Coordinates of C-alpha atoms in Angstrom, one line a residue:
Chain A
M95 CA -5.9 10.5 2.1
R96 CA -4.5 11.0 -1.4
I97 CA -6.6 13.6 -3.3
P98 CA -6.5 13.3 -7.1
K99 CA -4.9 16.4 -8.7
H100 CA -7.1 16.3 -11.7
I101 CA -10.7 14.9 -11.9
G102 CA -12.5 14.3 -15.2
V103 CA -16.3 14.5 -15.0
I104 CA -18.8 12.8 -17.4
P105 CA -22.1 14.2 -16.3
D106 CA -24.4 11.6 -18.0
G107 CA -28.0 10.8 -17.5
N108 CA -29.7 14.2 -17.9
R109 CA -32.2 13.0 -20.5
R110 CA -33.0 9.7 -18.7
W111 CA -33.5 11.8 -15.5
A112 CA -36.0 14.0 -17.4
L113 CA -37.9 11.1 -18.9
K114 CA -38.2 9.4 -15.5
R115 CA -39.8 12.6 -14.2
G116 CA -42.3 12.8 -17.1
L117 CA -40.4 15.7 -18.6
S118 CA -39.3 16.0 -22.2
K119 CA -35.7 14.8 -22.7
E120 CA -34.1 18.2 -23.2
K121 CA -35.4 19.6 -19.9
G122 CA -32.9 17.4 -18.1
Y123 CA -29.9 19.6 -19.0
D124 CA -31.2 22.6 -17.0
Y125 CA -31.0 20.4 -13.9
G126 CA -27.4 19.5 -14.6
V127 CA -26.0 23.0 -14.1
D128 CA -26.3 23.4 -10.3
P129 CA -24.7 20.0 -9.6
G130 CA -21.6 21.2 -11.6
I131 CA -21.3 24.3 -9.5
E132 CA -21.7 22.3 -6.3
L133 CA -19.0 19.9 -7.5
I134 CA -16.6 22.8 -8.2
R135 CA -17.2 24.1 -4.7
L136 CA -16.5 20.7 -3.1
C137 CA -13.4 20.1 -5.2
K138 CA -12.0 23.5 -4.3
K139 CA -12.4 22.7 -0.6
M140 CA -10.7 19.3 -1.0
G141 CA -7.7 20.8 -2.8
V142 CA -8.3 19.3 -6.2
E143 CA -6.2 21.3 -8.6
E144 CA -8.0 20.7 -11.9
L145 CA -11.5 19.7 -12.9
T146 CA -12.6 18.9 -16.5
F147 CA -16.3 18.6 -17.4
Y148 CA -17.5 16.8 -20.6
G149 CA -19.9 19.5 -21.9
F150 CA -21.0 18.4 -25.4
T151 CA -19.3 16.7 -28.4
M152 CA -19.5 17.3 -32.1
D153 CA -21.4 14.0 -32.3
N154 CA -24.0 15.3 -29.8
T155 CA -24.8 18.2 -32.1
K156 CA -26.5 15.8 -34.5
R157 CA -29.4 15.5 -32.0
T158 CA -32.7 17.4 -32.3
S159 CA -32.4 21.2 -32.2
E160 CA -34.4 21.3 -28.9
Q161 CA -31.7 19.2 -27.3
T162 CA -28.8 21.0 -29.0
K163 CA -30.1 24.4 -27.7
A164 CA -30.7 23.0 -24.3
F165 CA -27.3 21.5 -23.7
T166 CA -25.6 24.5 -25.3
N167 CA -27.5 26.8 -22.9
A168 CA -26.6 24.6 -20.0
C169 CA -22.9 24.8 -20.9
I170 CA -23.1 28.7 -21.0
Q171 CA -24.8 28.6 -17.6
A172 CA -22.1 26.2 -16.3
A173 CA -19.4 28.5 -17.6
N174 CA -20.9 31.4 -15.7
G175 CA -21.0 29.2 -12.6
A176 CA -17.4 28.3 -12.9
I177 CA -16.5 32.0 -13.3
N178 CA -18.6 33.1 -10.3
E179 CA -17.1 30.5 -8.0
G180 CA -13.6 31.7 -8.8
S181 CA -11.4 29.6 -11.1
Q182 CA -8.9 29.5 -13.8
F183 CA -11.4 28.8 -16.5
L184 CA -10.9 27.4 -20.0
V185 CA -13.2 26.1 -22.7
V186 CA -11.8 23.5 -25.2
G187 CA -13.4 22.4 -28.4
D188 CA -13.7 23.1 -32.2
T189 CA -14.4 26.8 -32.5
E190 CA -14.4 26.6 -36.3
S191 CA -17.9 25.0 -36.5
P192 CA -21.1 27.0 -36.2
M193 CA -22.1 24.7 -33.3
F194 CA -19.6 26.4 -31.0
P195 CA -21.4 29.0 -29.0
E196 CA -20.1 32.5 -29.6
K197 CA -20.6 33.5 -26.0
L198 CA -17.9 31.0 -25.0
I199 CA -15.2 32.2 -27.5
P200 CA -13.7 34.6 -24.9
Y201 CA -12.9 31.6 -22.6
T202 CA -10.9 29.6 -25.2
S203 CA -7.7 30.9 -23.6
R204 CA -7.4 30.4 -19.8
K205 CA -8.4 33.3 -17.7
T206 CA -8.4 33.7 -13.9
F207 CA -11.6 34.8 -12.1
G208 CA -12.0 35.5 -8.3
D209 CA -9.6 33.5 -6.2
G210 CA -8.6 31.3 -9.1
N211 CA -7.9 28.4 -6.7
I212 CA -8.8 25.6 -9.2
K213 CA -8.4 25.1 -12.9
V214 CA -11.8 24.3 -14.5
N215 CA -12.0 23.1 -18.1
L216 CA -15.2 22.7 -20.0
L217 CA -15.3 20.6 -23.2
V218 CA -17.6 22.3 -25.7
N219 CA -18.1 21.0 -29.3
Y220 CA -15.3 18.6 -28.5
G221 CA -14.4 15.6 -30.6
W222 CA -11.6 13.0 -30.0
Q223 CA -10.8 13.0 -33.7
W224 CA -10.5 16.8 -33.7
D225 CA -8.3 16.5 -30.6
L226 CA -5.9 14.0 -32.2
K227 CA -5.6 15.9 -35.4
G228 CA -3.1 18.1 -33.6
L229 CA -0.7 15.2 -34.0
K230 CA -0.3 15.9 -37.8
N231 CA 2.4 18.3 -36.5
L232 CA 4.5 15.5 -35.1
D233 CA 8.0 15.9 -36.5
N234 CA 8.5 13.3 -39.2
K235 CA 12.3 13.7 -39.2
N236 CA 13.4 14.1 -35.6
K237 CA 12.6 10.7 -34.0
S238 CA 14.0 11.6 -30.6
T239 CA 11.6 14.4 -30.0
N240 CA 8.6 12.3 -30.8
N241 CA 8.3 11.1 -27.2
K242 CA 5.3 10.9 -24.8
K243 CA 5.6 14.5 -23.8
N244 CA 5.6 15.6 -27.4
I245 CA 2.2 14.0 -27.9
M246 CA 0.8 15.7 -24.8
Y247 CA 2.0 19.1 -26.3
L248 CA 0.6 18.6 -29.8
I249 CA -3.0 17.4 -29.3
N250 CA -5.6 20.2 -29.6
S251 CA -6.5 19.8 -25.9
K252 CA -2.9 20.3 -24.8
E253 CA -3.9 22.9 -22.2
I254 CA -5.6 20.0 -20.2
S255 CA -3.3 17.9 -18.1
R256 CA -3.2 14.1 -17.5
I257 CA -6.3 13.0 -15.6
D258 CA -6.0 11.0 -12.4
L259 CA -9.6 10.0 -11.8
I260 CA -12.6 10.0 -14.1
I261 CA -16.1 10.0 -12.5
R262 CA -19.0 9.1 -14.8
W263 CA -22.6 9.6 -13.6
G264 CA -25.5 7.7 -15.2
G265 CA -24.2 4.1 -14.9
R266 CA -22.4 3.6 -18.2
R267 CA -18.9 2.2 -18.2
R268 CA -17.3 3.8 -21.2
L269 CA -15.3 6.9 -22.0
S270 CA -17.5 7.9 -25.0
G271 CA -14.6 9.7 -26.6
F272 CA -13.6 11.7 -23.5
L273 CA -9.9 13.0 -23.9
P274 CA -8.3 9.7 -25.1
V275 CA -4.8 10.9 -24.4
Q276 CA -5.3 12.4 -20.9
S277 CA -7.3 9.3 -20.0
V278 CA -4.7 6.6 -20.8
Y279 CA -3.8 6.0 -17.1
S280 CA -6.9 7.4 -15.4
D281 CA -8.8 5.4 -12.8
F282 CA -12.4 5.2 -13.8
Y283 CA -15.3 5.4 -11.3
V284 CA -18.9 5.0 -12.2
V285 CA -21.9 6.4 -10.3
D286 CA -25.2 4.7 -11.1
N287 CA -27.3 7.8 -10.3
Y288 CA -28.2 10.2 -13.1
W289 CA -26.1 13.5 -13.0
P290 CA -29.0 15.8 -12.0
D291 CA -29.3 13.6 -8.8
F292 CA -25.7 14.5 -7.8
K293 CA -25.0 14.2 -4.1
P294 CA -21.7 15.1 -2.4
K295 CA -21.6 11.5 -1.2
H296 CA -20.9 10.4 -4.8
L297 CA -17.7 12.5 -4.9
N298 CA -16.7 11.3 -1.5
D299 CA -17.2 7.6 -2.4
A300 CA -15.2 8.1 -5.6
I301 CA -12.3 9.7 -3.6
D302 CA -12.4 7.0 -1.0
W303 CA -12.2 4.4 -3.8
Y304 CA -9.4 6.2 -5.6
D305 CA -7.4 6.3 -2.4
K306 CA -7.6 2.5 -2.1
Q307 CA -6.5 2.1 -5.7
D308 CA -3.3 3.9 -5.0
I309 CA -2.6 1.6 -2.0
T310 CA -2.9 -1.6 -4.1
L311 CA -0.8 -0.2 -7.0
G312 CA 2.6 -1.1 -5.4
G313 CA 5.0 -3.2 -7.5
Chain B
M56 CA -28.3 -12.1 -27.0
R57 CA -26.0 -9.5 -28.6
I58 CA -22.4 -10.9 -28.8
P59 CA -19.7 -8.2 -29.1
K60 CA -17.8 -8.4 -32.4
H61 CA -14.5 -7.4 -30.9
I62 CA -13.4 -8.0 -27.3
G63 CA -10.3 -6.4 -25.8
V64 CA -8.6 -8.4 -23.0
I65 CA -6.4 -6.9 -20.2
P66 CA -5.1 -10.0 -18.4
D67 CA -3.9 -8.3 -15.3
G68 CA -2.9 -9.7 -11.9
N69 CA -0.4 -12.3 -12.8
R70 CA 2.3 -11.0 -10.4
R71 CA -0.2 -10.5 -7.5
W72 CA -1.5 -14.0 -8.1
A73 CA 2.1 -15.4 -7.8
L74 CA 2.8 -13.5 -4.6
K75 CA -0.5 -14.7 -3.1
R76 CA 0.7 -18.3 -3.7
G77 CA 4.2 -17.6 -2.2
L78 CA 5.9 -17.7 -5.7
S79 CA 8.2 -15.0 -7.0
K80 CA 6.3 -12.4 -9.0
E81 CA 7.5 -13.4 -12.5
K82 CA 6.3 -17.0 -12.0
G83 CA 2.7 -15.7 -12.5
Y84 CA 3.1 -15.1 -16.2
D85 CA 3.4 -18.8 -17.0
Y86 CA 0.0 -19.4 -15.4
G87 CA -1.5 -16.7 -17.7
V88 CA -1.0 -18.7 -20.9
D89 CA -3.6 -21.4 -20.6
P90 CA -6.4 -19.0 -19.6
G91 CA -5.8 -17.1 -22.9
I92 CA -6.1 -20.3 -25.0
E93 CA -9.3 -21.2 -23.2
L94 CA -10.7 -17.7 -23.8
I95 CA -9.9 -18.0 -27.5
R96 CA -11.7 -21.3 -27.6
L97 CA -14.8 -19.9 -25.8
C98 CA -15.0 -16.8 -28.0
K99 CA -14.8 -18.9 -31.1
K100 CA -17.7 -20.9 -29.9
M101 CA -19.7 -17.8 -29.1
G102 CA -19.1 -16.2 -32.6
V103 CA -16.8 -13.4 -31.4
E104 CA -15.1 -12.1 -34.5
E105 CA -12.0 -10.5 -33.1
L106 CA -10.1 -10.7 -29.8
T107 CA -7.2 -8.5 -28.8
F108 CA -4.9 -9.4 -25.9
Y109 CA -2.8 -6.8 -24.0
G110 CA 0.6 -8.7 -24.0
F111 CA 3.2 -6.3 -22.8
T112 CA 4.0 -2.6 -23.2
M113 CA 7.2 -0.7 -23.8
D114 CA 6.8 0.7 -20.3
N115 CA 6.6 -2.9 -18.9
T116 CA 10.1 -3.6 -20.4
K117 CA 11.6 -1.3 -17.7
R118 CA 10.9 -4.0 -15.1
T119 CA 13.5 -6.6 -13.8
S120 CA 15.0 -8.9 -16.4
E121 CA 13.4 -11.9 -14.7
Q122 CA 10.0 -10.4 -15.3
T123 CA 10.8 -9.2 -18.8
K124 CA 12.0 -12.6 -19.8
A125 CA 9.0 -14.2 -18.2
F126 CA 6.3 -12.1 -19.9
T127 CA 8.1 -12.2 -23.2
N128 CA 8.2 -16.0 -23.0
A129 CA 4.5 -16.1 -22.0
C130 CA 3.6 -14.0 -25.1
I131 CA 5.5 -16.4 -27.3
Q132 CA 3.6 -19.4 -25.8
A133 CA 0.3 -17.5 -26.1
A134 CA 1.1 -16.9 -29.8
N135 CA 1.7 -20.6 -30.3
G136 CA -1.6 -21.2 -28.6
A137 CA -3.5 -18.9 -30.8
I138 CA -2.0 -20.5 -33.9
N139 CA -2.7 -24.0 -32.7
E140 CA -6.4 -23.1 -31.9
G141 CA -6.9 -21.9 -35.5
S142 CA -7.1 -18.1 -36.0
Q143 CA -6.1 -15.1 -38.2
F144 CA -3.3 -14.2 -36.0
L145 CA -1.5 -10.8 -35.8
V146 CA 1.1 -9.3 -33.4
V147 CA 1.2 -5.5 -33.1
G148 CA 3.9 -3.5 -31.4
D149 CA 7.2 -1.6 -32.0
T150 CA 9.5 -4.0 -33.8
E151 CA 12.3 -1.5 -34.0
S152 CA 13.3 -1.9 -30.3
P153 CA 15.4 -4.8 -29.1
M154 CA 12.7 -5.7 -26.6
F155 CA 10.5 -7.0 -29.4
P156 CA 11.0 -10.8 -29.5
E157 CA 12.5 -12.0 -32.8
K158 CA 10.3 -15.2 -32.8
L159 CA 7.2 -13.0 -33.1
I160 CA 8.4 -11.0 -36.1
P161 CA 6.8 -13.5 -38.7
Y162 CA 3.4 -12.6 -37.2
T163 CA 3.5 -8.9 -37.6
S164 CA 1.4 -9.3 -40.8
R165 CA -1.8 -11.2 -40.3
K166 CA -1.7 -14.9 -41.3
T167 CA -4.4 -17.5 -41.2
F168 CA -3.9 -20.8 -39.3
G169 CA -6.3 -23.8 -39.1
D170 CA -9.9 -22.8 -39.5
G171 CA -9.1 -19.1 -39.1
N172 CA -12.5 -18.6 -37.5
I173 CA -11.5 -15.7 -35.3
K174 CA -9.1 -12.8 -35.6
V175 CA -6.6 -12.8 -32.6
N176 CA -4.4 -9.8 -32.0
L177 CA -1.6 -9.8 -29.5
L178 CA 0.0 -6.5 -28.4
V179 CA 3.7 -7.0 -27.9
N180 CA 6.1 -4.2 -27.0
Y181 CA 3.2 -1.9 -27.6
G182 CA 3.0 1.8 -26.5
W183 CA 0.1 4.2 -26.9
Q184 CA 2.6 6.9 -27.9
W185 CA 4.1 4.7 -30.5
D186 CA 0.6 3.9 -31.8
L187 CA -0.5 7.6 -32.1
K188 CA 2.7 8.6 -33.8
G189 CA 1.2 7.2 -37.0
L190 CA -0.9 10.4 -37.0
K191 CA 2.1 12.4 -38.1
N192 CA 1.0 11.4 -41.6
L193 CA -2.3 13.1 -41.3
D194 CA -2.7 15.4 -44.4
N195 CA -2.1 19.0 -43.4
K196 CA -3.6 20.4 -46.5
N197 CA -6.7 18.3 -47.2
K198 CA -9.1 19.0 -44.4
S199 CA -11.9 17.0 -45.8
T200 CA -10.0 13.7 -45.6
N201 CA -9.0 14.2 -42.0
N202 CA -12.1 12.6 -40.7
K203 CA -12.7 9.9 -38.1
K204 CA -11.9 7.0 -40.5
N205 CA -8.7 8.7 -41.5
I206 CA -7.4 8.5 -37.9
M207 CA -8.3 4.8 -37.7
Y208 CA -6.3 4.2 -40.9
L209 CA -3.2 6.1 -39.8
I210 CA -2.5 4.9 -36.3
N211 CA 0.2 2.2 -36.0
S212 CA -2.3 -0.3 -34.8
K213 CA -4.6 0.3 -37.8
E214 CA -5.0 -3.5 -38.4
I215 CA -7.0 -3.7 -35.2
S216 CA -10.7 -2.6 -35.4
R217 CA -12.8 -0.6 -33.0
I218 CA -13.4 -2.6 -29.7
D219 CA -16.9 -3.2 -28.4
L220 CA -16.1 -4.6 -25.0
I221 CA -13.0 -4.5 -22.9
I222 CA -12.6 -7.0 -20.1
R223 CA -9.9 -6.4 -17.5
W224 CA -9.0 -9.0 -14.9
G225 CA -7.3 -8.1 -11.6
G226 CA -9.7 -5.5 -10.3
R227 CA -8.2 -2.3 -11.6
R228 CA -10.5 0.2 -13.4
R229 CA -8.2 1.8 -15.9
L230 CA -7.1 1.3 -19.5
S231 CA -3.3 1.6 -18.8
G232 CA -2.6 2.8 -22.3
F233 CA -4.6 0.0 -24.1
L234 CA -5.4 1.1 -27.7
P235 CA -6.7 4.6 -26.9
V236 CA -8.3 5.0 -30.4
Q237 CA -10.1 1.7 -30.6
S238 CA -11.3 2.1 -27.0
V239 CA -13.0 5.5 -27.3
Y240 CA -16.5 4.0 -27.3
S241 CA -15.8 0.6 -25.7
D242 CA -17.8 -0.7 -22.8
F243 CA -15.5 -1.5 -19.9
Y244 CA -16.0 -4.5 -17.6
V245 CA -13.8 -5.4 -14.7
V246 CA -13.3 -8.8 -13.1
D247 CA -11.9 -8.7 -9.6
N248 CA -10.1 -12.1 -9.9
Y249 CA -6.5 -12.3 -11.0
W250 CA -6.0 -13.4 -14.6
P251 CA -4.5 -16.9 -13.8
D252 CA -7.7 -17.6 -11.9
F253 CA -9.8 -17.1 -15.2
K254 CA -13.1 -19.0 -15.2
P255 CA -15.5 -19.2 -18.2
K256 CA -18.1 -17.6 -15.8
H257 CA -16.1 -14.3 -16.0
L258 CA -16.6 -14.2 -19.8
N259 CA -20.2 -15.2 -19.5
D260 CA -20.9 -12.5 -16.9
A261 CA -19.2 -9.9 -19.0
I262 CA -21.3 -10.8 -22.1
D263 CA -24.5 -10.8 -20.0
W264 CA -23.6 -7.3 -18.7
Y265 CA -22.7 -6.1 -22.2
D266 CA -26.0 -7.3 -23.5
K267 CA -27.8 -5.1 -20.9
Q268 CA -25.8 -2.1 -21.8
D269 CA -27.1 -2.2 -25.3
I270 CA -30.7 -2.3 -24.2
T271 CA -30.3 0.8 -22.0
L272 CA -28.5 2.7 -24.8
G273 CA -31.7 3.8 -26.6
G274 CA -32.1 7.5 -27.3

């Protein structure tokens, strides 16, 4: 079986999960931390080399302060989880805005923790516009250097590699601004369950599906 | 029912369709022209304002010359179809390469034909890298103008608006480099049938599905 080198994760549905349980929306984020840690563990066992989680976006920070606090706190907990599991951990996002949590500043350059057997990236205060603004440094004069690789090297998320498989929980079939450059060729798999209801079977089903995609790609 | 303003179309599966019928791969493209014209007709009736077809990419031009000729010819026929149906027609792609067909040069600025009741865009010799290279003109000094709209105005496909719904035929669940900026928030619907087997039902099912997506979006 072909294992994707790099999986992107859109852990959606936390608020809908909370509402379904009669909780207030922002309570859902707390229940999204442990599934992320479990997913890291499973991906390490499988030999996945890199895992990128969609934490929160600059657009998300326009929500109520209860929600903003709750998802920021969940990202800090998730970061601690990734570090404790052993990883090469990196946080990517706009650090120049006050919405970027200070506690995560030390992780905006990649650092190795424990066995370091997987790269884990967490998008925090990320925006696709912010990301693409790195392209203002494309060389206007030298046409030959403005190739595909050049774009990958100039975007603000340049430390994050091309993504093979994106898995989105919560049933929605859209990227919602998730890493537009790294996602251009990604296979996109949607799990209808909300993220806090994560089960290892979701990952296994996604990997099985991805394996079949590669077989039908020929020619 | 909410009708998407702008639908993106990835008409994939032409070659697999031909192989299934015992034809050589490149024969499939011929059979992809009429479905496109039918789709324009149906979208006009529904009140869709803009339709963008993924013609061919710069990467596609690395295929055999039989295939390159066949899909180039299919794009020229599709252009004639869009013009005959009545549309505001535009071709978008890299005109500086010899792979861009001369016959389509006159359509690289938008022109109105017949009733002009729908915008139809056709991507020809398109590349996502080529598209994003327009961002080299982002203003390095004036931070305040480097906002979301600014990016939309600088990419090389800037005449093409944000896409609400992308429909891909042929079963694959990936964007394959299709307009990364206009696709950031698009809902993505996949039809398993190959493109030459297009049926109006595919479009209707996609629109029904899209309508449900908007209802579940609240909050």
